[in-house]
């Protein structure tokens, strides 16, 4: 993997896009994971204003510590970087009390609240982005955004640009290493941080990112009959999630009205 060339391309792309959009730079939500760490670093490398926001909601202390370790590291390296924390727990607790229903009647409530956390963070990023003249930098990778749809619609999927959405997760880790990010970020186990209890991405999906990447790279060229054993299990997981996520992956559908009906 030619990490230097990829890095230069993304940084140049981000800078050009911001200049054409007539904005000052980017705002990025930093979670303590590798994706947001890589994106925030790439934004910082543009030389444009880069605002990093850590947004805890009932957050695990390890995630908060990793996020701040990374943000302090970037502030030391780049004079154009600012970092703040916006505690969203009080706002979420108010929403929790307002929205709460009986779990036995609505079994999808926990997932809905997990997505609510992501959407509250999206709202926060756009608020700070607007008052500072910044675009929201997306942190989704290729597997999450176009493979299994492992993101929240209008949550972490609500962004202005997606600089790493054409990179697989393993490639994002390769960039993290080449960018010399802090060790805690490079060694962090992927997790979305949207649940009260600790849930890794692998536990939620049922497969590792390398396993999913193998299927995605062969998607459309092989069928279920071409797989066996663990590969077959992962193919079924990928196929099920990809199908269910099309409403997130595809553009919003528009109901076309025949032109003759307008007369």
PDB file of N, CA and C in Angstrom, residues 154-256:
ATOM      1  N   UNK A 154     -28.092   9.695   9.079  1.00  0.00           N
ATOM      2  CA  UNK A 154     -28.226  11.023   9.673  1.00  0.00           C
ATOM      3  C   UNK A 154     -27.584  11.095  11.064  1.00  0.00           C
ATOM      4  N   UNK A 155     -26.639  10.186  11.298  1.00  0.00           N
ATOM      5  CA  UNK A 155     -25.834  10.246  12.510  1.00  0.00           C
ATOM      6  C   UNK A 155     -24.396  10.431  12.052  1.00  0.00           C
ATOM      7  N   UNK A 156     -23.568   9.393  12.224  1.00  0.00           N
ATOM      8  CA  UNK A 156     -22.204   9.488  11.691  1.00  0.00           C
ATOM      9  C   UNK A 156     -22.207   9.415  10.166  1.00  0.00           C
ATOM     10  N   UNK A 157     -23.373   9.088   9.581  1.00  0.00           N
ATOM     11  CA  UNK A 157     -23.509   9.120   8.126  1.00  0.00           C
ATOM     12  C   UNK A 157     -23.861  10.498   7.607  1.00  0.00           C
ATOM     13  N   UNK A 158     -24.158  11.438   8.512  1.00  0.00           N
ATOM     14  CA  UNK A 158     -24.492  12.800   8.123  1.00  0.00           C
ATOM     15  C   UNK A 158     -23.251  13.671   8.114  1.00  0.00           C
ATOM     16  N   UNK A 159     -22.599  13.795   6.962  1.00  0.00           N
ATOM     17  CA  UNK A 159     -21.332  14.529   6.859  1.00  0.00           C
ATOM     18  C   UNK A 159     -21.295  15.339   5.563  1.00  0.00           C
ATOM     19  N   UNK A 160     -20.280  16.184   5.440  1.00  0.00           N
ATOM     20  CA  UNK A 160     -20.093  16.972   4.221  1.00  0.00           C
ATOM     21  C   UNK A 160     -19.114  16.312   3.255  1.00  0.00           C
ATOM     22  N   UNK A 161     -18.100  15.662   3.782  1.00  0.00           N
ATOM     23  CA  UNK A 161     -17.102  14.982   2.952  1.00  0.00           C
ATOM     24  C   UNK A 161     -16.745  13.646   3.596  1.00  0.00           C
ATOM     25  N   UNK A 162     -16.341  12.687   2.759  1.00  0.00           N
ATOM     26  CA  UNK A 162     -15.955  11.355   3.256  1.00  0.00           C
ATOM     27  C   UNK A 162     -14.556  11.013   2.749  1.00  0.00           C
ATOM     28  N   UNK A 163     -13.530  11.497   3.407  1.00  0.00           N
ATOM     29  CA  UNK A 163     -12.157  11.337   2.907  1.00  0.00           C
ATOM     30  C   UNK A 163     -11.595   9.924   2.910  1.00  0.00           C
ATOM     31  N   UNK A 164     -12.100   9.032   3.785  1.00  0.00           N
ATOM     32  CA  UNK A 164     -11.532   7.677   3.834  1.00  0.00           C
ATOM     33  C   UNK A 164     -12.546   6.612   3.423  1.00  0.00           C
ATOM     34  N   UNK A 165     -13.641   7.018   2.790  1.00  0.00           N
ATOM     35  CA  UNK A 165     -14.699   6.072   2.436  1.00  0.00           C
ATOM     36  C   UNK A 165     -14.318   5.131   1.300  1.00  0.00           C
ATOM     37  N   UNK A 166     -13.179   5.365   0.655  1.00  0.00           N
ATOM     38  CA  UNK A 166     -12.700   4.432  -0.367  1.00  0.00           C
ATOM     39  C   UNK A 166     -11.545   3.588   0.153  1.00  0.00           C
ATOM     40  N   UNK A 167     -11.354   3.600   1.474  1.00  0.00           N
ATOM     41  CA  UNK A 167     -10.308   2.799   2.098  1.00  0.00           C
ATOM     42  C   UNK A 167     -10.922   1.722   2.984  1.00  0.00           C
ATOM     43  N   UNK A 168     -10.413   0.507   2.867  1.00  0.00           N
ATOM     44  CA  UNK A 168     -10.843  -0.565   3.759  1.00  0.00           C
ATOM     45  C   UNK A 168     -10.271  -0.317   5.159  1.00  0.00           C
ATOM     46  N   UNK A 169     -10.856  -0.961   6.154  1.00  0.00           N
ATOM     47  CA  UNK A 169     -10.433  -0.743   7.539  1.00  0.00           C
ATOM     48  C   UNK A 169      -8.953  -1.076   7.736  1.00  0.00           C
ATOM     49  N   UNK A 170      -8.501  -2.157   7.143  1.00  0.00           N
ATOM     50  CA  UNK A 170      -7.088  -2.523   7.279  1.00  0.00           C
ATOM     51  C   UNK A 170      -6.193  -1.458   6.656  1.00  0.00           C
ATOM     52  N   UNK A 171      -6.681  -0.802   5.613  1.00  0.00           N
ATOM     53  CA  UNK A 171      -5.909   0.277   4.984  1.00  0.00           C
ATOM     54  C   UNK A 171      -5.894   1.519   5.870  1.00  0.00           C
ATOM     55  N   UNK A 172      -6.981   1.748   6.599  1.00  0.00           N
ATOM     56  CA  UNK A 172      -7.023   2.867   7.535  1.00  0.00           C
ATOM     57  C   UNK A 172      -5.984   2.649   8.642  1.00  0.00           C
ATOM     58  N   UNK A 173      -5.875   1.408   9.119  1.00  0.00           N
ATOM     59  CA  UNK A 173      -4.862   1.097  10.130  1.00  0.00           C
ATOM     60  C   UNK A 173      -3.455   1.310   9.573  1.00  0.00           C
ATOM     61  N   UNK A 174      -3.255   0.984   8.303  1.00  0.00           N
ATOM     62  CA  UNK A 174      -1.953   1.195   7.668  1.00  0.00           C
ATOM     63  C   UNK A 174      -1.628   2.692   7.614  1.00  0.00           C
ATOM     64  N   UNK A 175      -2.634   3.511   7.319  1.00  0.00           N
ATOM     65  CA  UNK A 175      -2.422   4.959   7.318  1.00  0.00           C
ATOM     66  C   UNK A 175      -2.111   5.454   8.728  1.00  0.00           C
ATOM     67  N   UNK A 176      -2.809   4.917   9.717  1.00  0.00           N
ATOM     68  CA  UNK A 176      -2.576   5.322  11.106  1.00  0.00           C
ATOM     69  C   UNK A 176      -1.124   5.087  11.497  1.00  0.00           C
ATOM     70  N   UNK A 177      -0.587   3.970  11.043  1.00  0.00           N
ATOM     71  CA  UNK A 177       0.808   3.652  11.348  1.00  0.00           C
ATOM     72  C   UNK A 177       1.749   4.607  10.623  1.00  0.00           C
ATOM     73  N   UNK A 178       1.479   4.855   9.352  1.00  0.00           N
ATOM     74  CA  UNK A 178       2.359   5.730   8.567  1.00  0.00           C
ATOM     75  C   UNK A 178       2.280   7.177   9.050  1.00  0.00           C
ATOM     76  N   UNK A 179       1.135   7.580   9.608  1.00  0.00           N
ATOM     77  CA  UNK A 179       0.962   8.931  10.132  1.00  0.00           C
ATOM     78  C   UNK A 179       1.497   9.069  11.550  1.00  0.00           C
ATOM     79  N   UNK A 180       1.984   7.973  12.101  1.00  0.00           N
ATOM     80  CA  UNK A 180       2.585   7.941  13.439  1.00  0.00           C
ATOM     81  C   UNK A 180       1.610   8.407  14.515  1.00  0.00           C
ATOM     82  N   UNK A 181       0.386   7.860  14.456  1.00  0.00           N
ATOM     83  CA  UNK A 181      -0.592   8.197  15.480  1.00  0.00           C
ATOM     84  C   UNK A 181      -0.223   7.525  16.798  1.00  0.00           C
ATOM     85  N   UNK A 182      -0.786   7.998  17.881  1.00  0.00           N
ATOM     86  CA  UNK A 182      -0.454   7.454  19.196  1.00  0.00           C
ATOM     87  C   UNK A 182      -0.777   5.956  19.239  1.00  0.00           C
ATOM     88  N   UNK A 183       0.007   5.231  19.999  1.00  0.00           N
ATOM     89  CA  UNK A 183      -0.118   3.767  20.051  1.00  0.00           C
ATOM     90  C   UNK A 183      -1.497   3.321  20.503  1.00  0.00           C
ATOM     91  N   UNK A 184      -2.093   4.046  21.446  1.00  0.00           N
ATOM     92  CA  UNK A 184      -3.401   3.628  21.968  1.00  0.00           C
ATOM     93  C   UNK A 184      -4.449   3.625  20.860  1.00  0.00           C
ATOM     94  N   UNK A 185      -4.339   4.550  19.929  1.00  0.00           N
ATOM     95  CA  UNK A 185      -5.267   4.606  18.801  1.00  0.00           C
ATOM     96  C   UNK A 185      -4.992   3.459  17.842  1.00  0.00           C
ATOM     97  N   UNK A 186      -3.732   3.234  17.538  1.00  0.00           N
ATOM     98  CA  UNK A 186      -3.372   2.177  16.600  1.00  0.00           C
ATOM     99  C   UNK A 186      -3.773   0.794  17.119  1.00  0.00           C
ATOM    100  N   UNK A 187      -3.787   0.640  18.432  1.00  0.00           N
ATOM    101  CA  UNK A 187      -4.101  -0.665  19.028  1.00  0.00           C
ATOM    102  C   UNK A 187      -5.554  -0.789  19.492  1.00  0.00           C
ATOM    103  N   UNK A 188      -6.344   0.257  19.273  1.00  0.00           N
ATOM    104  CA  UNK A 188      -7.728   0.247  19.760  1.00  0.00           C
ATOM    105  C   UNK A 188      -8.571  -0.791  19.019  1.00  0.00           C
ATOM    106  N   UNK A 189      -9.369  -1.533  19.771  1.00  0.00           N
ATOM    107  CA  UNK A 189     -10.293  -2.500  19.183  1.00  0.00           C
ATOM    108  C   UNK A 189     -11.504  -1.736  18.655  1.00  0.00           C
ATOM    109  N   UNK A 190     -11.870  -1.911  17.383  1.00  0.00           N
ATOM    110  CA  UNK A 190     -12.992  -1.165  16.799  1.00  0.00           C
ATOM    111  C   UNK A 190     -14.296  -1.333  17.583  1.00  0.00           C
ATOM    112  N   UNK A 191     -14.903  -0.202  17.957  1.00  0.00           N
ATOM    113  CA  UNK A 191     -16.190  -0.201  18.674  1.00  0.00           C
ATOM    114  C   UNK A 191     -16.867   1.126  18.392  1.00  0.00           C
ATOM    115  N   UNK A 192     -18.194   1.122  18.268  1.00  0.00           N
ATOM    116  CA  UNK A 192     -18.881   2.366  17.928  1.00  0.00           C
ATOM    117  C   UNK A 192     -19.192   3.252  19.121  1.00  0.00           C
ATOM    118  N   UNK A 193     -19.091   2.700  20.342  1.00  0.00           N
ATOM    119  CA  UNK A 193     -19.299   3.504  21.538  1.00  0.00           C
ATOM    120  C   UNK A 193     -20.704   4.043  21.704  1.00  0.00           C
ATOM    121  N   UNK A 194     -21.701   3.342  21.176  1.00  0.00           N
ATOM    122  CA  UNK A 194     -23.081   3.824  21.222  1.00  0.00           C
ATOM    123  C   UNK A 194     -23.948   3.079  22.234  1.00  0.00           C
ATOM    124  N   UNK A 195     -23.323   2.171  22.999  1.00  0.00           N
ATOM    125  CA  UNK A 195     -24.099   1.341  23.921  1.00  0.00           C
ATOM    126  C   UNK A 195     -23.582   1.521  25.346  1.00  0.00           C
ATOM    127  N   UNK A 196     -24.456   1.326  26.323  1.00  0.00           N
ATOM    128  CA  UNK A 196     -24.035   1.425  27.717  1.00  0.00           C
ATOM    129  C   UNK A 196     -23.026   0.338  28.052  1.00  0.00           C
ATOM    130  N   UNK A 197     -23.253  -0.860  27.557  1.00  0.00           N
ATOM    131  CA  UNK A 197     -22.302  -1.951  27.763  1.00  0.00           C
ATOM    132  C   UNK A 197     -21.306  -1.955  26.604  1.00  0.00           C
ATOM    133  N   UNK A 198     -20.114  -2.482  26.871  1.00  0.00           N
ATOM    134  CA  UNK A 198     -19.071  -2.516  25.839  1.00  0.00           C
ATOM    135  C   UNK A 198     -19.451  -3.499  24.733  1.00  0.00           C
ATOM    136  N   UNK A 199     -19.488  -3.019  23.492  1.00  0.00           N
ATOM    137  CA  UNK A 199     -19.787  -3.862  22.337  1.00  0.00           C
ATOM    138  C   UNK A 199     -18.801  -3.531  21.228  1.00  0.00           C
ATOM    139  N   UNK A 200     -17.959  -4.491  20.873  1.00  0.00           N
ATOM    140  CA  UNK A 200     -17.033  -4.246  19.781  1.00  0.00           C
ATOM    141  C   UNK A 200     -17.771  -4.382  18.455  1.00  0.00           C
ATOM    142  N   UNK A 201     -17.166  -3.856  17.386  1.00  0.00           N
ATOM    143  CA  UNK A 201     -17.772  -3.995  16.058  1.00  0.00           C
ATOM    144  C   UNK A 201     -17.906  -5.468  15.688  1.00  0.00           C
ATOM    145  N   UNK A 202     -16.877  -6.255  16.002  1.00  0.00           N
ATOM    146  CA  UNK A 202     -16.902  -7.675  15.660  1.00  0.00           C
ATOM    147  C   UNK A 202     -18.050  -8.392  16.370  1.00  0.00           C
ATOM    148  N   UNK A 203     -18.291  -8.036  17.636  1.00  0.00           N
ATOM    149  CA  UNK A 203     -19.387  -8.659  18.377  1.00  0.00           C
ATOM    150  C   UNK A 203     -20.734  -8.299  17.756  1.00  0.00           C
ATOM    151  N   UNK A 204     -20.881  -7.061  17.313  1.00  0.00           N
ATOM    152  CA  UNK A 204     -22.150  -6.627  16.734  1.00  0.00           C
ATOM    153  C   UNK A 204     -22.379  -7.201  15.336  1.00  0.00           C
ATOM    154  N   UNK A 205     -21.316  -7.239  14.542  1.00  0.00           N
ATOM    155  CA  UNK A 205     -21.451  -7.703  13.160  1.00  0.00           C
ATOM    156  C   UNK A 205     -21.384  -9.215  13.055  1.00  0.00           C
ATOM    157  N   UNK A 206     -20.511  -9.814  13.860  1.00  0.00           N
ATOM    158  CA  UNK A 206     -20.323 -11.263  13.787  1.00  0.00           C
ATOM    159  C   UNK A 206     -19.159 -11.664  12.911  1.00  0.00           C
ATOM    160  N   UNK A 207     -18.334 -10.683  12.514  1.00  0.00           N
ATOM    161  CA  UNK A 207     -17.174 -10.967  11.664  1.00  0.00           C
ATOM    162  C   UNK A 207     -16.148  -9.855  11.852  1.00  0.00           C
ATOM    163  N   UNK A 208     -14.892 -10.165  11.556  1.00  0.00           N
ATOM    164  CA  UNK A 208     -13.834  -9.158  11.649  1.00  0.00           C
ATOM    165  C   UNK A 208     -13.812  -8.335  10.369  1.00  0.00           C
ATOM    166  N   UNK A 209     -13.146  -7.199  10.417  1.00  0.00           N
ATOM    167  CA  UNK A 209     -13.034  -6.370   9.217  1.00  0.00           C
ATOM    168  C   UNK A 209     -12.248  -7.067   8.100  1.00  0.00           C
ATOM    169  N   UNK A 210     -11.135  -7.745   8.392  1.00  0.00           N
ATOM    170  CA  UNK A 210     -10.450  -8.477   7.311  1.00  0.00           C
ATOM    171  C   UNK A 210     -11.342  -9.526   6.648  1.00  0.00           C
ATOM    172  N   UNK A 211     -12.175 -10.206   7.438  1.00  0.00           N
ATOM    173  CA  UNK A 211     -13.094 -11.197   6.872  1.00  0.00           C
ATOM    174  C   UNK A 211     -14.121 -10.523   5.962  1.00  0.00           C
ATOM    175  N   UNK A 212     -14.650  -9.398   6.403  1.00  0.00           N
ATOM    176  CA  UNK A 212     -15.642  -8.672   5.607  1.00  0.00           C
ATOM    177  C   UNK A 212     -15.014  -8.100   4.341  1.00  0.00           C
ATOM    178  N   UNK A 213     -13.791  -7.626   4.456  1.00  0.00           N
ATOM    179  CA  UNK A 213     -13.107  -7.047   3.298  1.00  0.00           C
ATOM    180  C   UNK A 213     -12.908  -8.091   2.198  1.00  0.00           C
ATOM    181  N   UNK A 214     -12.578  -9.301   2.591  1.00  0.00           N
ATOM    182  CA  UNK A 214     -12.399 -10.374   1.611  1.00  0.00           C
ATOM    183  C   UNK A 214     -13.670 -10.569   0.788  1.00  0.00           C
ATOM    184  N   UNK A 215     -14.808 -10.593   1.459  1.00  0.00           N
ATOM    185  CA  UNK A 215     -16.086 -10.776   0.762  1.00  0.00           C
ATOM    186  C   UNK A 215     -16.414  -9.562  -0.095  1.00  0.00           C
ATOM    187  N   UNK A 216     -16.192  -8.367   0.447  1.00  0.00           N
ATOM    188  CA  UNK A 216     -16.544  -7.160  -0.302  1.00  0.00           C
ATOM    189  C   UNK A 216     -15.720  -7.031  -1.588  1.00  0.00           C
ATOM    190  N   UNK A 217     -14.463  -7.399  -1.521  1.00  0.00           N
ATOM    191  CA  UNK A 217     -13.601  -7.315  -2.706  1.00  0.00           C
ATOM    192  C   UNK A 217     -14.048  -8.280  -3.800  1.00  0.00           C
ATOM    193  N   UNK A 218     -14.735  -9.362  -3.398  1.00  0.00           N
ATOM    194  CA  UNK A 218     -15.200 -10.361  -4.363  1.00  0.00           C
ATOM    195  C   UNK A 218     -16.692 -10.220  -4.674  1.00  0.00           C
ATOM    196  N   UNK A 219     -17.318  -9.211  -4.038  1.00  0.00           N
ATOM    197  CA  UNK A 219     -18.764  -9.028  -4.160  1.00  0.00           C
ATOM    198  C   UNK A 219     -19.152  -8.770  -5.616  1.00  0.00           C
ATOM    199  N   UNK A 220     -20.109  -9.514  -6.096  1.00  0.00           N
ATOM    200  CA  UNK A 220     -20.559  -9.359  -7.470  1.00  0.00           C
ATOM    201  C   UNK A 220     -19.849 -10.259  -8.461  1.00  0.00           C
ATOM    202  N   UNK A 221     -18.753 -10.857  -8.023  1.00  0.00           N
ATOM    203  CA  UNK A 221     -18.011 -11.778  -8.893  1.00  0.00           C
ATOM    204  C   UNK A 221     -18.147 -13.221  -8.442  1.00  0.00           C
ATOM    205  N   UNK A 222     -18.575 -13.407  -7.188  1.00  0.00           N
ATOM    206  CA  UNK A 222     -18.783 -14.750  -6.649  1.00  0.00           C
ATOM    207  C   UNK A 222     -20.158 -14.840  -6.003  1.00  0.00           C
ATOM    208  N   UNK A 223     -20.675 -16.051  -5.925  1.00  0.00           N
ATOM    209  CA  UNK A 223     -21.972 -16.286  -5.302  1.00  0.00           C
ATOM    210  C   UNK A 223     -21.807 -17.168  -4.079  1.00  0.00           C
ATOM    211  N   UNK A 224     -22.891 -17.401  -3.387  1.00  0.00           N
ATOM    212  CA  UNK A 224     -22.854 -18.200  -2.164  1.00  0.00           C
ATOM    213  C   UNK A 224     -22.248 -19.581  -2.404  1.00  0.00           C
ATOM    214  N   UNK A 225     -22.502 -20.168  -3.561  1.00  0.00           N
ATOM    215  CA  UNK A 225     -22.001 -21.511  -3.861  1.00  0.00           C
ATOM    216  C   UNK A 225     -20.487 -21.571  -3.997  1.00  0.00           C
ATOM    217  N   UNK A 226     -19.840 -20.411  -4.122  1.00  0.00           N
ATOM    218  CA  UNK A 226     -18.379 -20.373  -4.250  1.00  0.00           C
ATOM    219  C   UNK A 226     -17.675 -20.414  -2.899  1.00  0.00           C
ATOM    220  N   UNK A 227     -18.438 -20.360  -1.819  1.00  0.00           N
ATOM    221  CA  UNK A 227     -17.833 -20.292  -0.490  1.00  0.00           C
ATOM    222  C   UNK A 227     -18.174 -21.516   0.352  1.00  0.00           C
ATOM    223  N   UNK A 228     -17.333 -21.738   1.338  1.00  0.00           N
ATOM    224  CA  UNK A 228     -17.571 -22.827   2.294  1.00  0.00           C
ATOM    225  C   UNK A 228     -16.953 -22.436   3.629  1.00  0.00           C
ATOM    226  N   UNK A 229     -17.307 -23.171   4.672  1.00  0.00           N
ATOM    227  CA  UNK A 229     -16.725 -22.926   5.988  1.00  0.00           C
ATOM    228  C   UNK A 229     -16.960 -21.513   6.487  1.00  0.00           C
ATOM    229  N   UNK A 230     -15.931 -20.950   7.096  1.00  0.00           N
ATOM    230  CA  UNK A 230     -16.047 -19.610   7.674  1.00  0.00           C
ATOM    231  C   UNK A 230     -16.341 -18.551   6.604  1.00  0.00           C
ATOM    232  N   UNK A 231     -15.755 -18.700   5.428  1.00  0.00           N
ATOM    233  CA  UNK A 231     -16.016 -17.739   4.355  1.00  0.00           C
ATOM    234  C   UNK A 231     -17.496 -17.698   3.997  1.00  0.00           C
ATOM    235  N   UNK A 232     -18.145 -18.849   4.025  1.00  0.00           N
ATOM    236  CA  UNK A 232     -19.569 -18.914   3.724  1.00  0.00           C
ATOM    237  C   UNK A 232     -20.371 -18.198   4.810  1.00  0.00           C
ATOM    238  N   UNK A 233     -19.979 -18.391   6.062  1.00  0.00           N
ATOM    239  CA  UNK A 233     -20.656 -17.711   7.169  1.00  0.00           C
ATOM    240  C   UNK A 233     -20.565 -16.193   7.017  1.00  0.00           C
ATOM    241  N   UNK A 234     -19.359 -15.716   6.683  1.00  0.00           N
ATOM    242  CA  UNK A 234     -19.155 -14.271   6.539  1.00  0.00           C
ATOM    243  C   UNK A 234     -19.887 -13.748   5.305  1.00  0.00           C
ATOM    244  N   UNK A 235     -19.911 -14.537   4.225  1.00  0.00           N
ATOM    245  CA  UNK A 235     -20.654 -14.137   3.026  1.00  0.00           C
ATOM    246  C   UNK A 235     -22.128 -13.910   3.370  1.00  0.00           C
ATOM    247  N   UNK A 236     -22.704 -14.801   4.157  1.00  0.00           N
ATOM    248  CA  UNK A 236     -24.111 -14.676   4.538  1.00  0.00           C
ATOM    249  C   UNK A 236     -24.338 -13.439   5.407  1.00  0.00           C
ATOM    250  N   UNK A 237     -23.390 -13.165   6.317  1.00  0.00           N
ATOM    251  CA  UNK A 237     -23.488 -11.967   7.157  1.00  0.00           C
ATOM    252  C   UNK A 237     -23.426 -10.714   6.292  1.00  0.00           C
ATOM    253  N   UNK A 238     -22.428 -10.679   5.403  1.00  0.00           N
ATOM    254  CA  UNK A 238     -22.241  -9.524   4.527  1.00  0.00           C
ATOM    255  C   UNK A 238     -23.462  -9.320   3.636  1.00  0.00           C
ATOM    256  N   UNK A 239     -23.953 -10.402   3.046  1.00  0.00           N
ATOM    257  CA  UNK A 239     -25.094 -10.326   2.143  1.00  0.00           C
ATOM    258  C   UNK A 239     -26.330  -9.801   2.863  1.00  0.00           C
ATOM    259  N   UNK A 240     -26.583 -10.318   4.060  1.00  0.00           N
ATOM    260  CA  UNK A 240     -27.760  -9.894   4.830  1.00  0.00           C
ATOM    261  C   UNK A 240     -27.666  -8.418   5.204  1.00  0.00           C
ATOM    262  N   UNK A 241     -26.510  -7.994   5.687  1.00  0.00           N
ATOM    263  CA  UNK A 241     -26.353  -6.616   6.131  1.00  0.00           C
ATOM    264  C   UNK A 241     -26.338  -5.646   4.956  1.00  0.00           C
ATOM    265  N   UNK A 242     -25.710  -6.051   3.857  1.00  0.00           N
ATOM    266  CA  UNK A 242     -25.664  -5.189   2.675  1.00  0.00           C
ATOM    267  C   UNK A 242     -27.072  -4.940   2.136  1.00  0.00           C
ATOM    268  N   UNK A 243     -27.874  -5.994   2.099  1.00  0.00           N
ATOM    269  CA  UNK A 243     -29.254  -5.874   1.603  1.00  0.00           C
ATOM    270  C   UNK A 243     -30.068  -4.956   2.514  1.00  0.00           C
ATOM    271  N   UNK A 244     -29.903  -5.140   3.818  1.00  0.00           N
ATOM    272  CA  UNK A 244     -30.674  -4.350   4.777  1.00  0.00           C
ATOM    273  C   UNK A 244     -30.245  -2.887   4.794  1.00  0.00           C
ATOM    274  N   UNK A 245     -29.023  -2.611   4.347  1.00  0.00           N
ATOM    275  CA  UNK A 245     -28.480  -1.261   4.427  1.00  0.00           C
ATOM    276  C   UNK A 245     -28.646  -0.446   3.151  1.00  0.00           C
ATOM    277  N   UNK A 246     -29.304  -0.989   2.167  1.00  0.00           N
ATOM    278  CA  UNK A 246     -29.418  -0.267   0.900  1.00  0.00           C
ATOM    279  C   UNK A 246     -30.115   1.083   1.057  1.00  0.00           C
ATOM    280  N   UNK A 247     -31.030   1.191   1.999  1.00  0.00           N
ATOM    281  CA  UNK A 247     -31.716   2.479   2.213  1.00  0.00           C
ATOM    282  C   UNK A 247     -30.740   3.534   2.743  1.00  0.00           C
ATOM    283  N   UNK A 248     -29.611   3.072   3.303  1.00  0.00           N
ATOM    284  CA  UNK A 248     -28.586   3.999   3.775  1.00  0.00           C
ATOM    285  C   UNK A 248     -27.525   4.239   2.706  1.00  0.00           C
ATOM    286  N   UNK A 249     -27.197   3.196   1.963  1.00  0.00           N
ATOM    287  CA  UNK A 249     -26.121   3.263   0.981  1.00  0.00           C
ATOM    288  C   UNK A 249     -26.538   4.021  -0.280  1.00  0.00           C
ATOM    289  N   UNK A 250     -27.761   3.787  -0.738  1.00  0.00           N
ATOM    290  CA  UNK A 250     -28.242   4.411  -1.969  1.00  0.00           C
ATOM    291  C   UNK A 250     -28.740   5.838  -1.711  1.00  0.00           C
ATOM    292  N   UNK A 251     -28.720   6.703  -2.731  1.00  0.00           N
ATOM    293  CA  UNK A 251     -29.265   8.058  -2.575  1.00  0.00           C
ATOM    294  C   UNK A 251     -30.745   7.992  -2.195  1.00  0.00           C
ATOM    295  N   UNK A 252     -31.220   9.046  -1.561  1.00  0.00           N
ATOM    296  CA  UNK A 252     -32.632   9.100  -1.172  1.00  0.00           C
ATOM    297  C   UNK A 252     -33.503   8.994  -2.419  1.00  0.00           C
ATOM    298  N   UNK A 253     -34.429   8.038  -2.453  1.00  0.00           N
ATOM    299  CA  UNK A 253     -35.269   7.878  -3.648  1.00  0.00           C
ATOM    300  C   UNK A 253     -36.254   9.028  -3.814  1.00  0.00           C
ATOM    301  N   UNK A 254     -36.455   9.404  -5.059  1.00  0.00           N
ATOM    302  CA  UNK A 254     -37.397  10.473  -5.383  1.00  0.00           C
ATOM    303  C   UNK A 254     -38.504   9.900  -6.264  1.00  0.00           C
ATOM    304  N   UNK A 255     -39.735  10.185  -5.930  1.00  0.00           N
ATOM    305  CA  UNK A 255     -40.860   9.734  -6.740  1.00  0.00           C
ATOM    306  C   UNK A 255     -41.007  10.670  -7.930  1.00  0.00           C
ATOM    307  N   UNK A 256     -40.687  10.176  -9.127  1.00  0.00           N
ATOM    308  CA  UNK A 256     -40.775  10.993 -10.341  1.00  0.00           C
ATOM    309  C   UNK A 256     -42.230  11.229 -10.745  1.00  0.00           C
TER     310      UNK A 256
END
